Amino acid sequence: MPSLTVNEARTRAASIAVTSYDVELDLTRGDQNFHSRTTIEFRSRDHQETFLDIAPAELSNVRLNKQPMDVAGLRDGRLALRDLQDDNVLEVEALMAYSHDGEGLHRAVDPEDGQAYLYAMAFLPAAARIFACFDQPDLKAPYRLTVRAPEEWLVLGNGAATQVEPGLWTLAETKPLSTYFVTLVAGPYHSVRSEHDGIPLGLHCRQSLAPHLDKDADELFTVTAACFDEYHRLFGIRYPFGEYHQAFVPEFNAGAMENPGCVTFSDELVFKAPATDHLRAIRAMVVAHEMAHQWFGDLVTMQWWDDLWLNESFAEYMGYRVTSQVTAFTDVQVEFALARKAWGMAADQRTSTHPVAGNGARDAKEALTNFDGISYTKGAASLRQLNAYIGDEAFLAGVVDHLHRHSYGNATLTDLVQSWERASGKNVPGWADAWLRTSGVDTLACHLRGNGQAVITRHNGSPGDVSRPHALTVTRYDADGGSASAPLRITESQTVVPLSVNDTSSFVLPDSADQTWAKITLDAQSTDRAPQMLRTISDPLARAVVWGALREALHDGALDPEAYLTTLEQALPTETDLAVDVVLGEAPYSGALGALGRYFPAPSHRDRLADLADAVLAAAQLGSNRQLIAVRAVIDLTRDAERLHGWLDGAAPTGVPVDADFRWRVLIALCAQGATGDADIEAETARDKSAEGALHALRCRASIPTAAAKGRVWESLTTDAALSNYELYALAERFFLPEQADITAEFVDRYFAEMPATVRIRTGELVQRTASLVYPRYAVSDATVALAERCLGQADLDTGVRRSVSDRTDDLRRVLSSRANFGG
Ligand SMILES: [Zn+2]
């Protein structure tokens, strides 16, 4: 299907205006298909030909102004519309296919009880897989939905749902919405309901997750209520979409989607296993993020996908700000500095880096590949910089002005910049040029001069000639535990720190409150002293900045991996639970476990990390959050298979809950070591018949280091079109593993030869994400880079595959440069 171009969207928006959609869906037509009947009323301004978007299994009937149309005219998901009048009525009937890739109307069956659960994800270009539409963000219209479903089902959507007769539901007419916000949640979902400040609230999940949702419902409602109060205070506009439902749905590709009135979340956020405080904080932040979108994104929507970053940057900024200020998760900004920022920093240092404000993508698909760590984290950090530049009052006044001016409509970055300019009287366009229309990371390095002065040197990271101003805090930490801070504005390449540094043993940290977007580099002396400082600095946010500086040095090939590990050994045991979880964890850009086989290739590296995890475990209180973090790290890191077998056989550490999640985690680790196999996987599957168990079994099978097992998994990855998105990800993430190089060597070539062709059996996000997850990241060699370059040389390479191969190869080059400098 061709991707909608910006020119096509502009032409269509100039030509027509949509008055309303009536959508009737019949979900009682079996497991494969549903019936979709759409009536669109729209005006034509110029009577010019335009086109409808629809991607049916079978298009049965189309009538334009009561005249039947030839359905054979459907090409590539588009149907040309001619002979338009001022006011038109288009009626479209089609049989649609349920999806299993997380886009369109997704249908998942919970193996635990055999019940089917549906949710609609209409994010571009999937709306046309559900109903006939003009699928672009700036053709907003009100929707009236009618849904026929099995009688025992619950139906939810953007408008309040009423069951008018058994199995027949009508949803209240919505405010004007973009096509990509239209959702539907249908199935025998379990619900918990509440109310806050006149807003009806609902939480929903699969029946098998009911006890786990019930357990956390108070926490979720408390966060939701606090966020509503805060957004009402900040924006001065009441929540505009009626009821507010938060549905936790199966096999959801993203963390959540901000559908007005009915946000869908991945039901991995309903915690079956004991959850760490870290995970709870992230969930609260996601709740706050999606709520921010109800105003910024939903009430006012970007005109074209190229400004999608603006939605995400704003929601990311607000999500972290509001979570830290009005919920119990006050340390979430530390999580941003430690973990979230690492994701964006990696993205901003690749060849695919782009300005926060997009890079002029010609079509929607290209625009959406830039929906990355830059759009979220760098965008959010940029907004913090704007806030520092114009002040919080003007920042919020500009946002309020923007929301009022464009309510229920669409707007652009230029519109928002004008609102901020009016509110502040400052040169916001100039700020936007420096921060939003440039790419790359500035570097801030601090040097001590002999005369008691410290100087911060800024190296501009943008490829263009840009001088980006930084507003930040600089702090001096003294050997005796004292400290002094000062605000600082950096506009030149050299800036004198307004703090005296007479003691050469002082440690001067730029951006100690993590306010800007810059790489902080420590000089040799400060790097040597980092372990000591990480034990003495009391502010966890400042320590996160130090961890970030060390992490970036490691990735730059400027810090010896052995020295990084030594710092971990010396400083992590005294860190907070959050820092232990992130810095030791499995995330590829922030965690040591995630760097195994790459920056830490040697068996001794794994052993050092395992010993560290064991030390944290031994010191942790029984049953504590910290014990949970540590025991999971030990499982993932230890090479002691006998000990892990013992943990399955009743000898697990006291205080650790031996539940299904624990058992599967151990089994996955044992499978990766070749220390167990099919019989144990089958026994565990018989014990745990849940959807989560089925996915863990796939992870186990993908981890087994034999040619036969890897061959079978490869076959599934490259040829099995029937796998659901989650099944595919489970196999993909466990295919290439550290320390299995010999057994998977042949698949390095085959990845580049065969993965691009999966675009023939899969579509959308699935293709790009699988290409990224499977990439042979542990085959760290020039030969892999050469294979990748040859692959990227193919002119017909899918856009999503190209982006994944390019990005993972850039990551590989950085590991190669670390190895060139330090061996390994
Ligand atoms: Zn978002």
CSV table of N, CA and C in Angstrom, one decimal, residues 604-726:
chain,number,residue,atom,x,y,z
A,604,SER,N,34.5,-13.3,31.9
A,604,SER,CA,34.8,-12.7,33.2
A,604,SER,C,33.9,-11.5,33.5
A,605,HIS,N,33.5,-10.8,32.4
A,605,HIS,CA,32.6,-9.7,32.6
A,605,HIS,C,31.3,-10.1,33.2
A,606,ARG,N,30.7,-11.2,32.6
A,606,ARG,CA,29.5,-11.7,33.1
A,606,ARG,C,29.7,-12.1,34.6
A,607,ASP,N,30.8,-12.8,34.9
A,607,ASP,CA,31.0,-13.2,36.2
A,607,ASP,C,31.1,-12.1,37.2
A,608,ARG,N,31.8,-11.0,36.8
A,608,ARG,CA,31.9,-9.9,37.7
A,608,ARG,C,30.5,-9.3,38.0
A,609,LEU,N,29.7,-9.2,36.9
A,609,LEU,CA,28.4,-8.6,37.1
A,609,LEU,C,27.5,-9.6,38.0
A,610,ALA,N,27.7,-10.9,37.8
A,610,ALA,CA,26.9,-11.8,38.6
A,610,ALA,C,27.3,-11.7,40.0
A,611,ASP,N,28.6,-11.6,40.3
A,611,ASP,CA,29.1,-11.4,41.7
A,611,ASP,C,28.5,-10.2,42.3
A,612,LEU,N,28.5,-9.1,41.5
A,612,LEU,CA,27.9,-7.8,42.0
A,612,LEU,C,26.4,-8.0,42.4
A,613,ALA,N,25.7,-8.7,41.5
A,613,ALA,CA,24.3,-8.9,41.7
A,613,ALA,C,24.1,-9.7,43.0
A,614,ASP,N,25.0,-10.7,43.1
A,614,ASP,CA,24.9,-11.6,44.3
A,614,ASP,C,25.2,-10.8,45.6
A,615,ALA,N,26.1,-9.9,45.5
A,615,ALA,CA,26.4,-9.1,46.7
A,615,ALA,C,25.2,-8.2,47.1
A,616,VAL,N,24.6,-7.6,46.1
A,616,VAL,CA,23.4,-6.8,46.3
A,616,VAL,C,22.3,-7.7,46.9
A,617,LEU,N,22.2,-8.9,46.4
A,617,LEU,CA,21.1,-9.8,46.9
A,617,LEU,C,21.4,-10.2,48.3
A,618,ALA,N,22.7,-10.5,48.6
A,618,ALA,CA,23.0,-10.9,50.0
A,618,ALA,C,22.7,-9.8,51.0
A,619,ALA,N,22.8,-8.5,50.6
A,619,ALA,CA,22.6,-7.4,51.5
A,619,ALA,C,21.2,-6.9,51.6
A,620,ALA,N,20.4,-7.4,50.6
A,620,ALA,CA,19.0,-6.9,50.5
A,620,ALA,C,18.1,-7.5,51.6
A,621,GLN,N,17.2,-6.7,52.1
A,621,GLN,CA,16.2,-7.2,53.1
A,621,GLN,C,15.3,-8.2,52.4
A,622,LEU,N,14.9,-9.2,53.2
A,622,LEU,CA,14.1,-10.3,52.7
A,622,LEU,C,12.7,-9.7,52.2
A,623,GLY,N,12.3,-10.1,51.1
A,623,GLY,CA,11.0,-9.7,50.6
A,623,GLY,C,10.9,-8.2,50.1
A,624,SER,N,12.1,-7.6,50.0
A,624,SER,CA,12.1,-6.2,49.6
A,624,SER,C,12.1,-6.0,48.1
A,625,ASN,N,11.9,-4.8,47.7
A,625,ASN,CA,12.0,-4.4,46.3
A,625,ASN,C,13.4,-4.7,45.8
A,626,ARG,N,14.4,-4.4,46.6
A,626,ARG,CA,15.8,-4.6,46.3
A,626,ARG,C,16.1,-6.0,46.1
A,627,GLN,N,15.6,-6.9,46.9
A,627,GLN,CA,15.8,-8.3,46.8
A,627,GLN,C,15.3,-8.8,45.4
A,628,LEU,N,14.1,-8.3,45.1
A,628,LEU,CA,13.5,-8.7,43.8
A,628,LEU,C,14.3,-8.3,42.6
A,629,ILE,N,14.8,-7.1,42.7
A,629,ILE,CA,15.7,-6.6,41.6
A,629,ILE,C,17.0,-7.5,41.5
A,630,ALA,N,17.6,-7.7,42.7
A,630,ALA,CA,18.8,-8.4,42.7
A,630,ALA,C,18.7,-9.9,42.3
A,631,VAL,N,17.6,-10.5,42.7
A,631,VAL,CA,17.5,-12.0,42.4
A,631,VAL,C,17.2,-12.1,40.9
A,632,ARG,N,16.5,-11.2,40.3
A,632,ARG,CA,16.3,-11.3,38.9
A,632,ARG,C,17.6,-11.1,38.1
A,633,ALA,N,18.4,-10.2,38.6
A,633,ALA,CA,19.7,-9.9,38.0
A,633,ALA,C,20.6,-11.2,38.1
A,634,VAL,N,20.6,-11.8,39.3
A,634,VAL,CA,21.4,-13.0,39.4
A,634,VAL,C,20.9,-14.1,38.4
A,635,ILE,N,19.6,-14.3,38.3
A,635,ILE,CA,19.1,-15.3,37.4
A,635,ILE,C,19.7,-15.0,36.0
A,636,ASP,N,19.6,-13.8,35.6
A,636,ASP,CA,20.0,-13.4,34.2
A,636,ASP,C,21.5,-13.5,34.0
A,637,LEU,N,22.3,-13.4,35.1
A,637,LEU,CA,23.7,-13.3,34.9
A,637,LEU,C,24.5,-14.5,35.3
A,638,THR,N,24.0,-15.3,36.2
A,638,THR,CA,24.9,-16.4,36.7
A,638,THR,C,25.1,-17.5,35.7
A,639,ARG,N,26.3,-18.1,35.8
A,639,ARG,CA,26.5,-19.2,34.9
A,639,ARG,C,26.4,-20.5,35.7
A,640,ASP,N,25.9,-20.4,36.9
A,640,ASP,CA,25.8,-21.6,37.8
A,640,ASP,C,24.5,-22.3,37.6
A,641,ALA,N,24.4,-23.2,36.7
A,641,ALA,CA,23.2,-23.8,36.3
A,641,ALA,C,22.7,-24.7,37.5
A,642,GLU,N,23.6,-25.3,38.2
A,642,GLU,CA,23.2,-26.1,39.3
A,642,GLU,C,22.4,-25.4,40.4
A,643,ARG,N,22.9,-24.2,40.6
A,643,ARG,CA,22.2,-23.3,41.6
A,643,ARG,C,20.8,-23.0,41.1
A,644,LEU,N,20.7,-22.6,39.8
A,644,LEU,CA,19.4,-22.2,39.3
A,644,LEU,C,18.4,-23.4,39.3
A,645,HIS,N,19.0,-24.6,39.0
A,645,HIS,CA,18.1,-25.8,39.1
A,645,HIS,C,17.6,-26.0,40.6
A,646,GLY,N,18.5,-25.7,41.5
A,646,GLY,CA,18.1,-25.8,42.9
A,646,GLY,C,17.0,-24.8,43.3
A,647,TRP,N,17.1,-23.6,42.7
A,647,TRP,CA,16.0,-22.6,42.9
A,647,TRP,C,14.7,-23.1,42.4
A,648,LEU,N,14.7,-23.9,41.4
A,648,LEU,CA,13.4,-24.4,40.9
A,648,LEU,C,12.9,-25.5,41.8
A,649,ASP,N,13.9,-26.2,42.4
A,649,ASP,CA,13.5,-27.4,43.2
A,649,ASP,C,13.3,-27.0,44.7
A,650,GLY,N,13.0,-25.8,45.0
A,650,GLY,CA,12.6,-25.5,46.4
A,650,GLY,C,13.7,-24.8,47.2
A,651,ALA,N,14.9,-24.5,46.6
A,651,ALA,CA,15.9,-23.9,47.4
A,651,ALA,C,16.1,-22.4,47.0
A,652,ALA,N,15.1,-21.7,46.5
A,652,ALA,CA,15.2,-20.3,46.2
A,652,ALA,C,15.5,-19.5,47.4
A,653,PRO,N,16.1,-18.3,47.2
A,653,PRO,CA,16.4,-17.5,48.4
A,653,PRO,C,15.2,-17.1,49.2
A,654,THR,N,15.3,-17.2,50.5
A,654,THR,CA,14.1,-16.9,51.4
A,654,THR,C,13.7,-15.4,51.1
A,655,GLY,N,12.4,-15.3,51.0
A,655,GLY,CA,11.8,-13.9,50.8
A,655,GLY,C,11.5,-13.7,49.3
A,656,VAL,N,12.0,-14.6,48.4
A,656,VAL,CA,11.7,-14.4,47.0
A,656,VAL,C,10.4,-15.2,46.6
A,657,PRO,N,9.4,-14.6,46.1
A,657,PRO,CA,8.2,-15.4,45.7
A,657,PRO,C,8.5,-16.3,44.5
A,658,VAL,N,8.4,-17.6,44.7
A,658,VAL,CA,8.6,-18.5,43.6
A,658,VAL,C,7.3,-18.7,42.8
A,659,ASP,N,7.0,-17.8,41.9
A,659,ASP,CA,5.8,-17.8,41.2
A,659,ASP,C,6.1,-18.2,39.7
A,660,ALA,N,5.1,-18.1,38.9
A,660,ALA,CA,5.3,-18.5,37.5
A,660,ALA,C,6.4,-17.7,36.8
A,661,ASP,N,6.3,-16.4,37.1
A,661,ASP,CA,7.3,-15.5,36.5
A,661,ASP,C,8.7,-15.9,36.9
A,662,PHE,N,8.9,-16.1,38.1
A,662,PHE,CA,10.2,-16.5,38.7
A,662,PHE,C,10.7,-17.8,38.0
A,663,ARG,N,9.8,-18.8,37.9
A,663,ARG,CA,10.2,-20.1,37.4
A,663,ARG,C,10.5,-20.0,35.9
A,664,TRP,N,9.8,-19.2,35.2
A,664,TRP,CA,10.1,-19.0,33.7
A,664,TRP,C,11.4,-18.3,33.5
A,665,ARG,N,11.6,-17.3,34.3
A,665,ARG,CA,12.9,-16.5,34.2
A,665,ARG,C,14.1,-17.5,34.4
A,666,VAL,N,14.0,-18.3,35.4
A,666,VAL,CA,15.0,-19.3,35.6
A,666,VAL,C,15.2,-20.3,34.4
A,667,LEU,N,14.0,-20.7,34.0
A,667,LEU,CA,14.1,-21.7,32.9
A,667,LEU,C,14.7,-21.1,31.6
A,668,ILE,N,14.3,-19.8,31.3
A,668,ILE,CA,14.9,-19.1,30.1
A,668,ILE,C,16.4,-19.1,30.3
A,669,ALA,N,16.9,-18.7,31.5
A,669,ALA,CA,18.3,-18.6,31.7
A,669,ALA,C,19.0,-20.0,31.5
A,670,LEU,N,18.3,-21.0,32.0
A,670,LEU,CA,18.9,-22.4,31.9
A,670,LEU,C,18.9,-22.8,30.5
A,671,CYS,N,17.8,-22.5,29.7
A,671,CYS,CA,17.8,-22.9,28.3
A,671,CYS,C,18.9,-22.2,27.6
A,672,ALA,N,19.2,-20.9,27.8
A,672,ALA,CA,20.3,-20.2,27.1
A,672,ALA,C,21.6,-20.9,27.4
A,673,GLN,N,21.8,-21.5,28.6
A,673,GLN,CA,23.0,-22.1,28.9
A,673,GLN,C,23.1,-23.5,28.4
A,674,GLY,N,22.0,-24.0,27.8
A,674,GLY,CA,22.0,-25.4,27.3
A,674,GLY,C,21.9,-26.3,28.5
A,675,ALA,N,21.4,-25.9,29.6
A,675,ALA,CA,21.3,-26.7,30.8
A,675,ALA,C,19.9,-27.3,31.0
A,676,THR,N,19.0,-27.1,30.1
A,676,THR,CA,17.7,-27.8,30.2
A,676,THR,C,17.1,-27.7,28.8
A,677,GLY,N,15.9,-28.3,28.6
A,677,GLY,CA,15.4,-28.3,27.2
A,677,GLY,C,13.9,-28.6,27.2
A,678,ASP,N,13.5,-29.2,26.1
A,678,ASP,CA,12.1,-29.4,25.8
A,678,ASP,C,11.2,-30.0,26.9
A,679,ALA,N,11.8,-31.0,27.6
A,679,ALA,CA,10.9,-31.7,28.6
A,679,ALA,C,10.6,-30.7,29.7
A,680,ASP,N,11.5,-29.9,30.2
A,680,ASP,CA,11.2,-28.9,31.3
A,680,ASP,C,10.3,-27.8,30.8
A,681,ILE,N,10.5,-27.4,29.5
A,681,ILE,CA,9.6,-26.4,29.0
A,681,ILE,C,8.2,-26.9,28.9
A,682,GLU,N,8.0,-28.2,28.5
A,682,GLU,CA,6.7,-28.7,28.4
A,682,GLU,C,6.1,-28.9,29.8
A,683,ALA,N,6.9,-29.3,30.8
A,683,ALA,CA,6.4,-29.4,32.1
A,683,ALA,C,5.9,-28.1,32.7
A,684,GLU,N,6.7,-27.0,32.4
A,684,GLU,CA,6.3,-25.7,32.9
A,684,GLU,C,5.1,-25.2,32.2
A,685,THR,N,5.0,-25.5,30.9
A,685,THR,CA,3.8,-25.1,30.1
A,685,THR,C,2.5,-25.8,30.7
A,686,ALA,N,2.7,-27.0,31.1
A,686,ALA,CA,1.5,-27.7,31.7
A,686,ALA,C,1.1,-27.1,33.0
A,687,ARG,N,2.1,-26.5,33.7
A,687,ARG,CA,1.8,-25.9,35.0
A,687,ARG,C,1.2,-24.5,34.9
A,688,ASP,N,1.7,-23.8,33.8
A,688,ASP,CA,1.2,-22.4,33.6
A,688,ASP,C,0.6,-22.3,32.2
A,689,LYS,N,-0.7,-22.3,32.2
A,689,LYS,CA,-1.4,-22.3,30.9
A,689,LYS,C,-1.7,-20.8,30.4
A,690,SER,N,-1.1,-19.8,31.0
A,690,SER,CA,-1.5,-18.5,30.7
A,690,SER,C,-0.8,-18.0,29.4
A,691,ALA,N,-1.3,-16.9,28.9
A,691,ALA,CA,-0.8,-16.2,27.7
A,691,ALA,C,0.7,-15.9,28.0
A,692,GLU,N,1.0,-15.4,29.2
A,692,GLU,CA,2.4,-15.1,29.5
A,692,GLU,C,3.3,-16.3,29.5
A,693,GLY,N,2.7,-17.4,30.0
A,693,GLY,CA,3.5,-18.7,30.0
A,693,GLY,C,3.8,-19.2,28.6
A,694,ALA,N,2.8,-19.0,27.7
A,694,ALA,CA,3.0,-19.4,26.3
A,694,ALA,C,4.1,-18.6,25.6
A,695,LEU,N,4.2,-17.3,26.0
A,695,LEU,CA,5.3,-16.5,25.4
A,695,LEU,C,6.6,-16.9,26.0
A,696,HIS,N,6.6,-17.1,27.3
A,696,HIS,CA,7.9,-17.5,28.0
A,696,HIS,C,8.4,-18.9,27.4
A,697,ALA,N,7.5,-19.8,27.0
A,697,ALA,CA,7.9,-21.0,26.4
A,697,ALA,C,8.6,-20.8,25.1
A,698,LEU,N,8.1,-19.8,24.3
A,698,LEU,CA,8.7,-19.4,23.1
A,698,LEU,C,10.1,-18.9,23.3
A,699,ARG,N,10.2,-18.0,24.4
A,699,ARG,CA,11.5,-17.5,24.7
A,699,ARG,C,12.5,-18.6,25.1
A,700,CYS,N,12.0,-19.5,25.8
A,700,CYS,CA,12.9,-20.7,26.2
A,700,CYS,C,13.4,-21.4,24.9
A,701,ARG,N,12.4,-21.7,24.0
A,701,ARG,CA,12.8,-22.5,22.8
A,701,ARG,C,13.8,-21.7,22.0
A,702,ALA,N,13.6,-20.4,21.9
A,702,ALA,CA,14.5,-19.6,21.1
A,702,ALA,C,15.9,-19.5,21.7
A,703,SER,N,16.0,-19.7,23.0
A,703,SER,CA,17.3,-19.6,23.7
A,703,SER,C,18.2,-20.8,23.6
A,704,ILE,N,17.6,-21.9,23.3
A,704,ILE,CA,18.3,-23.2,23.3
A,704,ILE,C,19.5,-23.2,22.3
A,705,PRO,N,20.7,-23.4,22.8
A,705,PRO,CA,21.9,-23.3,21.9
A,705,PRO,C,22.2,-24.5,21.1
A,706,THR,N,21.2,-25.0,20.3
A,706,THR,CA,21.6,-26.1,19.4
A,706,THR,C,21.2,-25.7,18.0
A,707,ALA,N,21.9,-26.3,17.0
A,707,ALA,CA,21.6,-25.9,15.6
A,707,ALA,C,20.1,-26.2,15.2
A,708,ALA,N,19.6,-27.3,15.8
A,708,ALA,CA,18.2,-27.7,15.4
A,708,ALA,C,17.3,-26.7,16.0
A,709,ALA,N,17.4,-26.3,17.3
A,709,ALA,CA,16.5,-25.4,17.9
A,709,ALA,C,16.5,-24.0,17.2
A,710,LYS,N,17.8,-23.5,16.9
A,710,LYS,CA,17.9,-22.2,16.3
A,710,LYS,C,17.3,-22.3,14.8
A,711,GLY,N,17.5,-23.4,14.2
A,711,GLY,CA,17.0,-23.6,12.8
A,711,GLY,C,15.5,-23.5,12.8
A,712,ARG,N,14.8,-24.1,13.8
A,712,ARG,CA,13.4,-24.1,13.8
A,712,ARG,C,12.9,-22.7,14.1
A,713,VAL,N,13.5,-22.0,15.0
A,713,VAL,CA,13.1,-20.6,15.3
A,713,VAL,C,13.3,-19.7,14.1
A,714,TRP,N,14.4,-19.9,13.5
A,714,TRP,CA,14.7,-19.0,12.3
A,714,TRP,C,13.6,-19.2,11.2
A,715,GLU,N,13.2,-20.4,11.0
A,715,GLU,CA,12.2,-20.7,10.1
A,715,GLU,C,10.9,-19.9,10.5
A,716,SER,N,10.5,-19.9,11.7
A,716,SER,CA,9.4,-19.2,12.2
A,716,SER,C,9.5,-17.7,12.0
A,717,LEU,N,10.7,-17.2,12.3
A,717,LEU,CA,11.0,-15.8,12.2
A,717,LEU,C,10.8,-15.3,10.8
A,718,THR,N,11.2,-16.1,9.9
A,718,THR,CA,11.3,-15.6,8.5
A,718,THR,C,10.2,-16.0,7.6
A,719,THR,N,9.4,-17.1,8.0
A,719,THR,CA,8.4,-17.6,7.1
A,719,THR,C,7.0,-17.7,7.7
A,720,ASP,N,6.9,-17.6,9.0
A,720,ASP,CA,5.6,-17.9,9.6
A,720,ASP,C,4.7,-16.6,9.7
A,721,ALA,N,3.8,-16.5,8.8
A,721,ALA,CA,2.9,-15.3,8.8
A,721,ALA,C,1.8,-15.4,9.8
A,722,ALA,N,1.6,-16.5,10.4
A,722,ALA,CA,0.5,-16.7,11.4
A,722,ALA,C,0.9,-16.3,12.8
A,723,LEU,N,2.1,-16.0,13.1
A,723,LEU,CA,2.5,-15.6,14.4
A,723,LEU,C,1.9,-14.3,14.8
A,724,SER,N,1.5,-14.2,16.0
A,724,SER,CA,1.0,-12.9,16.5
A,724,SER,C,2.2,-12.0,16.8
A,725,ASN,N,2.0,-10.7,16.9
A,725,ASN,CA,3.1,-9.8,17.2
A,725,ASN,C,3.9,-10.2,18.4
A,726,TYR,N,3.2,-10.5,19.5
A,726,TYR,CA,3.9,-10.9,20.7
A,726,TYR,C,4.7,-12.2,20.6
